[in-house]
Coordinates of C-alpha atoms and ligand atoms in Angstrom, one line a residue:
X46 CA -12.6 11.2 20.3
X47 CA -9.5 12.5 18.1
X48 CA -10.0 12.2 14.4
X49 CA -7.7 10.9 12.4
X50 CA -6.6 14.9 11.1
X51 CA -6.3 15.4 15.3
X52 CA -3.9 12.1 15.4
X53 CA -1.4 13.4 12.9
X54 CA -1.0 16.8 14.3
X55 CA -0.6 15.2 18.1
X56 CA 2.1 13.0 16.2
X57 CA 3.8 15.3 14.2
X58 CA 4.1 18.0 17.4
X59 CA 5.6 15.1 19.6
X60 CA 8.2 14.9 17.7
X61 CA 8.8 18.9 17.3
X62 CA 9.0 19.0 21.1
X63 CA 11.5 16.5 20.7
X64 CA 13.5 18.3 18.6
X65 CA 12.3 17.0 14.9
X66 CA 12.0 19.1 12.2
X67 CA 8.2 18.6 10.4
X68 CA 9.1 17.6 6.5
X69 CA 6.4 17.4 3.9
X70 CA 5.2 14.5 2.9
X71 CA 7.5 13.7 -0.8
X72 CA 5.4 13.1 -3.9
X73 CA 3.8 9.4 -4.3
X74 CA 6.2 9.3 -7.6
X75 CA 9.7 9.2 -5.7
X76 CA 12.3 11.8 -7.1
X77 CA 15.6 10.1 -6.6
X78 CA 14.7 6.3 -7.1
X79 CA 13.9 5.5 -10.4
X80 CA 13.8 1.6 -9.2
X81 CA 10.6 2.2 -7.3
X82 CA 7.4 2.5 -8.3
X83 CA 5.7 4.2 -5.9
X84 CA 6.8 5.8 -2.5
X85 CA 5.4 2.9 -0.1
X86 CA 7.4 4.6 2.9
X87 CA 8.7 7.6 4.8
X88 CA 12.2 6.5 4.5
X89 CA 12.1 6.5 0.8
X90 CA 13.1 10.7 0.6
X91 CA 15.7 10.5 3.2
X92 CA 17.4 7.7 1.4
X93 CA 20.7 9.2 0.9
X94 CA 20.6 11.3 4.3
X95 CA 20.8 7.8 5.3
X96 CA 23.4 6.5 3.4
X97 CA 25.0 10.0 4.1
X98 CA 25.4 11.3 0.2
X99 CA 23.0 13.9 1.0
X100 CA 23.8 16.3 4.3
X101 CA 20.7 18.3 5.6
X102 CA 20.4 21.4 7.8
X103 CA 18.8 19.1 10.6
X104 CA 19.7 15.8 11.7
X105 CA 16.3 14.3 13.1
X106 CA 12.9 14.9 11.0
X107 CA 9.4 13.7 11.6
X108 CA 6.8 13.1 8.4
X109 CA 2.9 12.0 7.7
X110 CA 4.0 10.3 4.2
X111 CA 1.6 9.4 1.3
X112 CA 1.8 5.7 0.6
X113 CA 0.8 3.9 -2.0
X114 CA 1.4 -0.5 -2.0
X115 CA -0.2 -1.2 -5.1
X116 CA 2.7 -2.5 -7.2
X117 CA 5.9 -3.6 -6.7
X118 CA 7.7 -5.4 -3.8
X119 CA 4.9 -4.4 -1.3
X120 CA 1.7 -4.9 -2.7
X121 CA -1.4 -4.9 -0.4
X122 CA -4.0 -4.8 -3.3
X123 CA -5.7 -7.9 -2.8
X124 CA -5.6 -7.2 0.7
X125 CA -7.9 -4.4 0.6
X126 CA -11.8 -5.8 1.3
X127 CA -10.0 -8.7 2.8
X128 CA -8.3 -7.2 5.5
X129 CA -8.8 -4.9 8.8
X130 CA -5.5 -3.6 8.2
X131 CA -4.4 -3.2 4.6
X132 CA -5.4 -0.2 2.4
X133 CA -3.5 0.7 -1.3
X134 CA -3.2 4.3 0.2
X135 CA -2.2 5.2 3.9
X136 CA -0.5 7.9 5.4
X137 CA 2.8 6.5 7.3
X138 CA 3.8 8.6 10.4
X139 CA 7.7 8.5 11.1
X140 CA 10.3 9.4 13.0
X141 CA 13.9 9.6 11.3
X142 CA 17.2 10.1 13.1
X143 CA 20.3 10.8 10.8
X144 CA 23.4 9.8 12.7
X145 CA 21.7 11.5 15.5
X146 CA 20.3 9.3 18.6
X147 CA 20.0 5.3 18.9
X148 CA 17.8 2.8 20.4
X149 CA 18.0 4.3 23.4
X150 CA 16.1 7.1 22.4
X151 CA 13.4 6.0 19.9
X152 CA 12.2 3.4 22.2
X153 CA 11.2 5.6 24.8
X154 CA 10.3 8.2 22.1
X155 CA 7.7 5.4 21.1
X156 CA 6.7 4.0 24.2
X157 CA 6.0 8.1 25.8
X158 CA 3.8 8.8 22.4
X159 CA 1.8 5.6 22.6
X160 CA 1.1 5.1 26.6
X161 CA 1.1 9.1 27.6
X162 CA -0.2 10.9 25.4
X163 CA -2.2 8.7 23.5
X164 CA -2.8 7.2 27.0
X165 CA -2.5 3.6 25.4
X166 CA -3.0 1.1 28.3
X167 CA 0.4 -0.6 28.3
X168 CA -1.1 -4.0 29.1
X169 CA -2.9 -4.2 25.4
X170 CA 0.8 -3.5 24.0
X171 CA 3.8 -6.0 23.2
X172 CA 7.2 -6.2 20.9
X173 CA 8.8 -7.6 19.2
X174 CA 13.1 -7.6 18.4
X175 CA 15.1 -9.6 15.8
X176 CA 16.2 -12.4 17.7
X177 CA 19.9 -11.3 18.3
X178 CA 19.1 -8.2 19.4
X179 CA 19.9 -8.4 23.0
X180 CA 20.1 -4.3 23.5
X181 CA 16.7 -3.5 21.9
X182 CA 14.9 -6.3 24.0
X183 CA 16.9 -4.9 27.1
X184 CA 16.0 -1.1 26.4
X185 CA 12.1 -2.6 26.0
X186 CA 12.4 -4.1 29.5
X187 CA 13.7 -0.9 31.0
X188 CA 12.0 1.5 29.8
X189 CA 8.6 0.0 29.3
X190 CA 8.9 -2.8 32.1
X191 CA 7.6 -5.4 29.7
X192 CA 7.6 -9.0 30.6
X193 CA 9.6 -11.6 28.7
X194 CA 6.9 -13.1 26.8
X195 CA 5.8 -9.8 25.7
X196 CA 9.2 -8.8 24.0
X197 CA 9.3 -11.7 21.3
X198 CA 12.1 -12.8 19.6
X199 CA 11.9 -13.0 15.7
X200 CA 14.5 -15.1 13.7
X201 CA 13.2 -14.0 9.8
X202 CA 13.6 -11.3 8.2
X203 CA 10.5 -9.6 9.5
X204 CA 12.7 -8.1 11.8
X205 CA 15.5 -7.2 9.7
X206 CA 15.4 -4.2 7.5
X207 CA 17.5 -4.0 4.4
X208 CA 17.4 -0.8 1.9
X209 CA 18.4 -3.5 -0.7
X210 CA 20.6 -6.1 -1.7
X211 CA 23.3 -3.8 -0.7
X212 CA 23.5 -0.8 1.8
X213 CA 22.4 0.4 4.9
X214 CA 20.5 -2.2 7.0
X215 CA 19.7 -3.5 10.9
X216 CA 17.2 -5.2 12.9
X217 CA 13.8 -3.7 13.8
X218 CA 11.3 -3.9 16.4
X219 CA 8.1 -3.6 16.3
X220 CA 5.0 -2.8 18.3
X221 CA 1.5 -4.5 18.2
X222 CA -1.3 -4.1 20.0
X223 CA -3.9 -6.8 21.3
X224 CA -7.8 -6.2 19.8
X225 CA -8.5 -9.3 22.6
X226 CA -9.3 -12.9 22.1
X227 CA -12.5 -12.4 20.4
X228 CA -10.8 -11.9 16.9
X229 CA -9.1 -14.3 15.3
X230 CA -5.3 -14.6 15.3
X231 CA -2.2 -15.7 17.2
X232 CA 0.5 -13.5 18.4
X233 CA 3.5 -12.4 16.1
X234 CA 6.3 -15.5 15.1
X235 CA 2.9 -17.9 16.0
X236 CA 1.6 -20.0 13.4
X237 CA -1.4 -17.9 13.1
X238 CA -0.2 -14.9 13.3
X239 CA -1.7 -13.9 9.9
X240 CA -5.2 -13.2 12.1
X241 CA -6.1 -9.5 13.0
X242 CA -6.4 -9.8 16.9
X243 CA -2.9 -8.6 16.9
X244 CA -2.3 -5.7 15.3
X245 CA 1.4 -4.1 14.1
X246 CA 0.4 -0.5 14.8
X247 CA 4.6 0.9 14.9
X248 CA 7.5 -0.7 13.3
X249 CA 11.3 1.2 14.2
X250 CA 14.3 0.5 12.2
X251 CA 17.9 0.4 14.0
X252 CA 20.2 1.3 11.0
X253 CA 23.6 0.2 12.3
X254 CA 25.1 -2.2 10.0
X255 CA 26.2 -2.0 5.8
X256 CA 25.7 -4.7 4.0
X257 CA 28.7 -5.0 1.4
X258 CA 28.3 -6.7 -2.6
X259 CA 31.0 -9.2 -1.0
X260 CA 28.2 -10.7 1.4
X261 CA 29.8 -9.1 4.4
X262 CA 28.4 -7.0 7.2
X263 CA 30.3 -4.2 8.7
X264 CA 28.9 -1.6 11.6
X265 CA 27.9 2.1 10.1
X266 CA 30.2 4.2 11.2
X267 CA 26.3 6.4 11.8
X268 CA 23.9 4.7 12.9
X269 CA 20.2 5.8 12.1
X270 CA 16.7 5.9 13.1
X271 CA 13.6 5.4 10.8
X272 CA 10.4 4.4 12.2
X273 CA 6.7 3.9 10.6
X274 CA 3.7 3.7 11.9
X275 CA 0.1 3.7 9.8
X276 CA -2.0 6.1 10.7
X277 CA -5.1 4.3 9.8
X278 CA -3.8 2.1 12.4
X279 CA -3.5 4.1 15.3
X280 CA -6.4 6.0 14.6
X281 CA -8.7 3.2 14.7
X282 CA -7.6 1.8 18.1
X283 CA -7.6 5.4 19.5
X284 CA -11.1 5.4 18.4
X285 CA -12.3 2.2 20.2
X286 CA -12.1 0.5 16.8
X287 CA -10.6 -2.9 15.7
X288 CA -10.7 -2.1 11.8
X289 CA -9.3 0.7 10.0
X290 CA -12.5 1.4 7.8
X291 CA -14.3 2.2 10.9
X292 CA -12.2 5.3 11.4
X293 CA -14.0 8.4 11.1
X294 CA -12.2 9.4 8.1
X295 CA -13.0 5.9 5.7
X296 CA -16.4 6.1 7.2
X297 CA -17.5 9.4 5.6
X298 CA -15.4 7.8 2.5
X299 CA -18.0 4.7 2.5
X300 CA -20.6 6.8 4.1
X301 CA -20.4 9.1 0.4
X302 CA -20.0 5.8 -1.8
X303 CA -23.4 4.8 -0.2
X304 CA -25.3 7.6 -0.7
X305 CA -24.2 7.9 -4.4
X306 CA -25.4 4.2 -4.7
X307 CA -28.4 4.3 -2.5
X308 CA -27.1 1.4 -0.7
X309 CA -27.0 0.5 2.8
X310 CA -23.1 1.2 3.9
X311 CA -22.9 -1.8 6.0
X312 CA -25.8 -4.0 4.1
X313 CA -24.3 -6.8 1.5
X314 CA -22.2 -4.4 -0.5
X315 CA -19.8 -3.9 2.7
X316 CA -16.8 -5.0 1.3
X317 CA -17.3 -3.0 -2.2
X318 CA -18.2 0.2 -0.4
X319 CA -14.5 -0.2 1.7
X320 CA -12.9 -1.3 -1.6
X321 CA -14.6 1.6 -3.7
X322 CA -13.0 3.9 -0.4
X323 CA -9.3 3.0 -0.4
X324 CA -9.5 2.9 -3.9
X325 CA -11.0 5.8 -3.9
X326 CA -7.8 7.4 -2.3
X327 CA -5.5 6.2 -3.9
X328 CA -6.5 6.8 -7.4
X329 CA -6.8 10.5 -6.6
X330 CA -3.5 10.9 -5.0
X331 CA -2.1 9.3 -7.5
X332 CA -3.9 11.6 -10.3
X333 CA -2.9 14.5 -8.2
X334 CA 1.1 13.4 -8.0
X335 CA 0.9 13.7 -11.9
X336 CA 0.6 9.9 -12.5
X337 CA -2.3 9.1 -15.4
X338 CA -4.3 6.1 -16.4
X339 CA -2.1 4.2 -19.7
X340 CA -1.5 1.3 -20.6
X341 CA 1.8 0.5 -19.0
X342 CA 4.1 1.2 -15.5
X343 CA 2.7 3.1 -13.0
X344 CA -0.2 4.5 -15.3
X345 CA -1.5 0.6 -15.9
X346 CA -1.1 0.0 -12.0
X347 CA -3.5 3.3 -11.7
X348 CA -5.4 2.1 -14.1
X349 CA -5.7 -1.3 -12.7
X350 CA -6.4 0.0 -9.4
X351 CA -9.1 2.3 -10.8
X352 CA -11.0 -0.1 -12.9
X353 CA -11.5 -2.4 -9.7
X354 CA -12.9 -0.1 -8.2
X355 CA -15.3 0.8 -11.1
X356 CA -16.7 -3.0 -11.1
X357 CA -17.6 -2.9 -7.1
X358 CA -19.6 -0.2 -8.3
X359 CA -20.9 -2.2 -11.0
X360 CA -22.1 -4.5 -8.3
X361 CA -23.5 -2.3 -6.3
X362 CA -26.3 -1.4 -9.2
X363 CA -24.3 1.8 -10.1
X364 CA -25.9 2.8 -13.7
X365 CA -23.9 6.0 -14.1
X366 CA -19.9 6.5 -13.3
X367 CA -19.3 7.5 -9.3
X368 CA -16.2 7.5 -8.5
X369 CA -15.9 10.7 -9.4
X370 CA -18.8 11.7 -7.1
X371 CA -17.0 10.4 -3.9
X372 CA -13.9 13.4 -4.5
X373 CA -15.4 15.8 -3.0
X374 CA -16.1 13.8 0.0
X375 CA -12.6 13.3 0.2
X376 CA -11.5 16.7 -0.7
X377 CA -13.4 17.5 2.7
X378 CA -11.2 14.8 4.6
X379 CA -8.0 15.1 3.3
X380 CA -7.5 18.6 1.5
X381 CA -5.9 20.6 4.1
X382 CA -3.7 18.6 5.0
X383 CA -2.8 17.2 1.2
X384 CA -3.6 20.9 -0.8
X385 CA -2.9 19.5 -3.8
X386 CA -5.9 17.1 -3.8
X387 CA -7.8 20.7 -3.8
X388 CA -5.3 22.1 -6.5
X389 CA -6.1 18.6 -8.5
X390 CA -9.6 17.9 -7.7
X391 CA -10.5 19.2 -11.2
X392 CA -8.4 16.9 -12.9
X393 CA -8.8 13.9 -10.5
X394 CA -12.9 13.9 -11.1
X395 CA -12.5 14.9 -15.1
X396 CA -9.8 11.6 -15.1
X397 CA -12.3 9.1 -13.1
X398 CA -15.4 9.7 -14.7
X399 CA -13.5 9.6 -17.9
X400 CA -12.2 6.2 -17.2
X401 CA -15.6 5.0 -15.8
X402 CA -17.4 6.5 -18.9
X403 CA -15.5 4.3 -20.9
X404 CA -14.8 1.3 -19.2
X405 CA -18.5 1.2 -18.2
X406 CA -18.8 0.3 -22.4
X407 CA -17.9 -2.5 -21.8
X408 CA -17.6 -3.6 -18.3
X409 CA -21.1 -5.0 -17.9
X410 CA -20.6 -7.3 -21.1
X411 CA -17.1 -8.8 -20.2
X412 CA -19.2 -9.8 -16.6
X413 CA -21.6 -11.4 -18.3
X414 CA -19.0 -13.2 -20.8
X415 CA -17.1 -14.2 -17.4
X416 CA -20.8 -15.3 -16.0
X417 CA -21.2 -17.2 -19.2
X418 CA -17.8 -19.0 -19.1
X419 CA -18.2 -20.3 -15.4
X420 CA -21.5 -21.6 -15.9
X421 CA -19.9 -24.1 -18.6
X422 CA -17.3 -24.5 -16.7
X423 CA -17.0 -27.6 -14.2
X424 CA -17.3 -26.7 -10.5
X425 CA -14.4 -25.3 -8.9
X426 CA -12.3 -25.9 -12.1
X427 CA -9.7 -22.6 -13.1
X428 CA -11.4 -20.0 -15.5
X429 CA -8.8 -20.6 -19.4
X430 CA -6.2 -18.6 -20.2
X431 CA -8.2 -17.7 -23.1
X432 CA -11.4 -16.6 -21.8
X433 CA -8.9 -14.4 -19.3
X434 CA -7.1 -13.3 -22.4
X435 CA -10.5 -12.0 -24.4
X436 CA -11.4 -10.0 -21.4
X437 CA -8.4 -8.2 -21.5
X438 CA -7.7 -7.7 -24.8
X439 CA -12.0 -7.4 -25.6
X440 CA -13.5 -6.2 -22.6
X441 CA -10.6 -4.1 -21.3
X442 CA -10.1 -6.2 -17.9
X443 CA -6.7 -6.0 -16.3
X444 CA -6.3 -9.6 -15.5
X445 CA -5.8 -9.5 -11.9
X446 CA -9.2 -7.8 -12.3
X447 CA -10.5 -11.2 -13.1
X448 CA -9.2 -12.3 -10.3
X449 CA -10.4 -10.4 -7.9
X450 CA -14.4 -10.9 -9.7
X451 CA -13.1 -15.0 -9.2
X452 CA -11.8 -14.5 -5.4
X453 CA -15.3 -13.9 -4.3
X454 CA -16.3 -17.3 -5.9
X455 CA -13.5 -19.1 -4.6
X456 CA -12.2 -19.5 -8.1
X457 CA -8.8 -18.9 -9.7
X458 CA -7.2 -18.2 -13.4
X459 CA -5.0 -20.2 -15.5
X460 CA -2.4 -17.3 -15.1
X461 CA 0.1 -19.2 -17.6
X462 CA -2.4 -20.1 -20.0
X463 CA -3.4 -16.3 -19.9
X464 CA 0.7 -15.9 -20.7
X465 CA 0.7 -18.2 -23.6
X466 CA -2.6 -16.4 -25.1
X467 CA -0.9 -13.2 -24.8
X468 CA 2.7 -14.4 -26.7
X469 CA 0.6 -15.9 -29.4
X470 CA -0.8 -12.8 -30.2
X471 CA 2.0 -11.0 -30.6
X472 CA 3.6 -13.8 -32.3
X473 CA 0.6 -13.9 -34.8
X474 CA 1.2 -10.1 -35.4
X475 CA 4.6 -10.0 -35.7
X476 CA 4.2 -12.6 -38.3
X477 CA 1.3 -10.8 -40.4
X478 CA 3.5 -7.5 -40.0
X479 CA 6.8 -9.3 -41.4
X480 CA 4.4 -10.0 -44.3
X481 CA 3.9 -6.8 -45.3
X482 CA 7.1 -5.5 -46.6
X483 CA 7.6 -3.1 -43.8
X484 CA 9.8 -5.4 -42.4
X485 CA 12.6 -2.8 -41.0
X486 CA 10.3 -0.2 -39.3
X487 CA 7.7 -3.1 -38.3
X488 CA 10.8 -4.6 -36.4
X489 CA 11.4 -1.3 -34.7
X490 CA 7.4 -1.1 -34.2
X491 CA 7.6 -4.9 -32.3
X492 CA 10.3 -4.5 -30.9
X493 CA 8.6 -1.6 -28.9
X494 CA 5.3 -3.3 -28.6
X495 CA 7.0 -5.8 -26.6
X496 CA 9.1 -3.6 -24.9
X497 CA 6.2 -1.5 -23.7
X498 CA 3.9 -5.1 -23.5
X499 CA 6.3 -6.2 -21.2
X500 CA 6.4 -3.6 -18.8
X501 CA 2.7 -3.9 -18.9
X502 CA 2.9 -7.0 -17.8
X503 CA 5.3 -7.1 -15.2
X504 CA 3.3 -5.0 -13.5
X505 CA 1.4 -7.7 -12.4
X506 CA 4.5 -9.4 -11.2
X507 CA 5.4 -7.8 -8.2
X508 CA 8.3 -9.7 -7.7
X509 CA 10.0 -8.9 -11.3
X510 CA 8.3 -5.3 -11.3
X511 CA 10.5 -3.5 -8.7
X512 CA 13.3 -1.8 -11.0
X513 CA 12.0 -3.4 -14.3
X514 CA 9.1 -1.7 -14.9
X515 CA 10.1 2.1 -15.8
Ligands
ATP807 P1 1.9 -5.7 7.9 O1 2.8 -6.8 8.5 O2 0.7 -5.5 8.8 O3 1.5 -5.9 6.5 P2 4.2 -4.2 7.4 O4 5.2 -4.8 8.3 O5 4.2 -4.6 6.0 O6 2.7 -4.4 8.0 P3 5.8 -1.8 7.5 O7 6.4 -2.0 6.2 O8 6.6 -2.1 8.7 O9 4.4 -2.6 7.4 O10 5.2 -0.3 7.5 C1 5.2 0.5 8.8 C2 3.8 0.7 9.3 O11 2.9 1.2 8.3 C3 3.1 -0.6 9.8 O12 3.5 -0.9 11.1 C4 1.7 -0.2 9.7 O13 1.2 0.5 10.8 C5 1.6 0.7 8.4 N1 1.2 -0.1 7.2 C6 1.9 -0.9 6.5 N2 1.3 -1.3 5.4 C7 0.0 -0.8 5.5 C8 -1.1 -0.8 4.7 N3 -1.2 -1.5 3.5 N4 -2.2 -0.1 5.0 C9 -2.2 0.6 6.2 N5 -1.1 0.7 7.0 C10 0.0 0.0 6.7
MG808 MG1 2.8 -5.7 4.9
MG809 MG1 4.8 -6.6 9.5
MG810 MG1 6.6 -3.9 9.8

């Protein structure tokens, strides 16, 4: 059975047959884009080959890229525990064509890798194409003899790629694969179709139109290739699996945040154990790209992530910090191919048990305040803003923290009431500072506060966070 370290080496030398140069993955803090806050896909370094600003000594490139969708437009966090699919942290295998070769030439590309040598069984596999896209759904029928109701036809923007408002853009196809009828879930465009019984494993981007400020659409004169495909994903189906934490590299993840708990792996702490792993991963490749716990942008979203991890160890009976036990478990998994996680592994355990150390102060007290707020509560009824409010500002508990402890009980926050507590406190301290005769430098002072308050804030937003937050 190939392990997922196997998989990304058989994926990454397809595509060197085929002519590819093998890039490094980029940083998980992206270089040239200051709008994003993390890199959440392989395109994200070859923006401007795409958009032909930048000219490169190879015009087709192949990548296993660090991806974090913790923040921002994509934001799988509260999928993770929920999910067979999601994770904060995967690696995205891709194939990118620079004005180089078409359709015509990543489909087969796609449908050799997958059906020869992964030795896929076609039948399990099916597409789909954005609606209008006659030539991709012909290509599909050629080249991998598909039927008609397996090459489905998608009118949203699922199957329409843009870089943003403006720019390159073009429909996409994508390939899923059929766990069987004993999951849950309909087939992609169906009105179930949020199940897992049908899993996207590839999605392939056909870069061939601009989209112009004017609202108009006009062909590239150079069209592009830029394809995706989770390896999580395709490692857990070429492993006989259905769910990506069954692969052998998040079981020796879960396997480690077991044994450091003396818990049973798959006993009631499941879902913490496979939190506490993807967690786990992203935090320290997120450490090792620089990026430290704070109090605002991409430090409060590690932070964030970091601290919800901390409370499924909580749960678990943890008594002592362990997060930064599990590193050198995934040192083991993941250093070779990622040598800075070795380079950083140092910092990464010093940082988590740091964070644990102190958030452990008062984590176990701000659960019992939440316990003791629910019990008063009425059945069912929201947890107030307030009581969300003193946990974060008290007890140090990001609110969507709160709301993932609520999830699990069915249960929900007053998210604007949470809002309104937060502006009257800084209303009440402005108005105490402007008391003081400081007035000038406490306006400066406030003025930052709430600049810096703000960015915290959206970064719970993930709608307004994308370009706001840095
Ligand atoms: P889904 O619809 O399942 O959320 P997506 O359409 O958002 O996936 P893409 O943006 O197309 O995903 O990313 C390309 C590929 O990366 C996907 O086909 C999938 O294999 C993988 N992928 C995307 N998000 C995740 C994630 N959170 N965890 C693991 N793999 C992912
Ligand atoms: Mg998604
Ligand atoms: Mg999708
Ligand atoms: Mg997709």
């Amino acid at each position: 059975m190939p392990s997922l370290n196997d998989i990304r080496s058989t994926f990454l030398d397809y595509f060197r047959r085929n002519g590819h140069r093998v890039v490094e993955s980029s940083p998980l803090v992206p270089r040239n884009d200051p709008t994003l806050m993390f890199t959440n896909s392989g395109m994200v370094q070859f923006k401007n080959c795409f958009t032909g600003l930048e000219h490169r000594d190879y015009t087709r490139a192949t990548t296993a890229q660090k991806c974090v969708r913790a923040g921002g437009k994509h934001n799988d966090l509260d999928n993770v525990g929920y999910t067979a699919r999601h994770h904060t942290f995967f690696e995205m295998l891709g194939n990118f064509s620079f004005g180089d070769y078409f359709k015509s030439e990543a489909i087969p590309f796609a449908w050799e890798l997958l059906t020869r040598d992964f030795d896929i069984p076609r039948e399990k596999l099916l597409v789909t194409v954005y609606h209008t896209d006659d030539e991709a759904a012909s290509i599909w029928k050629k080249v991998a003899g598909l039927p008609d109701d397996r090459i489905i036809r998608i009118p949203t923007n699922d199957n329409f790629w843009m870089m943003g408002p403006t720019g390159p853009c073009g429909p996409c196809t994508e390939i899923f694969y059929d766990h069987g009828p004993s999951i849950w879930g309909g087939p992609p465009g169906s009105a179930d179709e949020d199940g897992d019984r049908f899993i996207e494993i590839w999605n392939l981007v056909f870069m061939q139109n601009e989209q112009h400020p004017d609202g108009s659409m006009t062909p590239l004169p150079k069209q592009s290739i830029d394809t995706g495909m989770g390896l999580e994903r395709i490692g857990a189906l070429l492993q006989g699996k259905h769910d990506n934490y069954d692969t052998d590299l998040m079981r020796s993840l879960i396997e480690a945040s077991a044994h450091a708990t003396s818990t049973d792996p798959d006993g009631t702490g499941k879902t913490h154990h496979r939190v506490i792993a993807d967690h786990l991963r992203s935090t320290s490749f997120l450490i090792a790209d620089g990026v430290m716990p704070s109090n605002e942008g991409r430090g409060y979203v590690l932070r964030r992530i970091m601290r919800r991890a901390m409370r499924h160890a909580h749960l678990l009976g943890a008594q002592d910090p362990v997060m930064h036990r599990l590193v050198p478990a995934l040192v083991r998994q993941m250093g070779a191919a990622y040598p800075e996680l070795t380079r950083g592994q140092a910092l990464i355990e010093e940082t988590l048990r740091l964070e644990e150390t102190r958030f452990r102060q008062t984590l176990d007290r701000g659960l019992r305040l939440l316990e003791d707020e629910l019990d008063r509560l009425p059945e069912g009824s929201p947890l107030p803003g307030e009581a969300a409010f003193k946990l974060y500002d008290t007890y140090g508990f990001p609110l969507d923290l709160t709301q993932d402890a609520l999830r699990e009980k069915g249960r929900k926050v007053d998210v604007e009431g949470f809002e309104a507590a937060m502006a009257e406190q800084k209303a009440k301290a402005r108005a105490s500072w402007s008391g003081s005769g400081e007035t000038k430098d406490a306006a400066i002072w406030f003025d930052l506060a709430e600049k810096r308050g703000a960015t915290e804030f959206l970064g719970y937003d993930t709608e307004k966070a994308e370009g706001q937050i840095l």
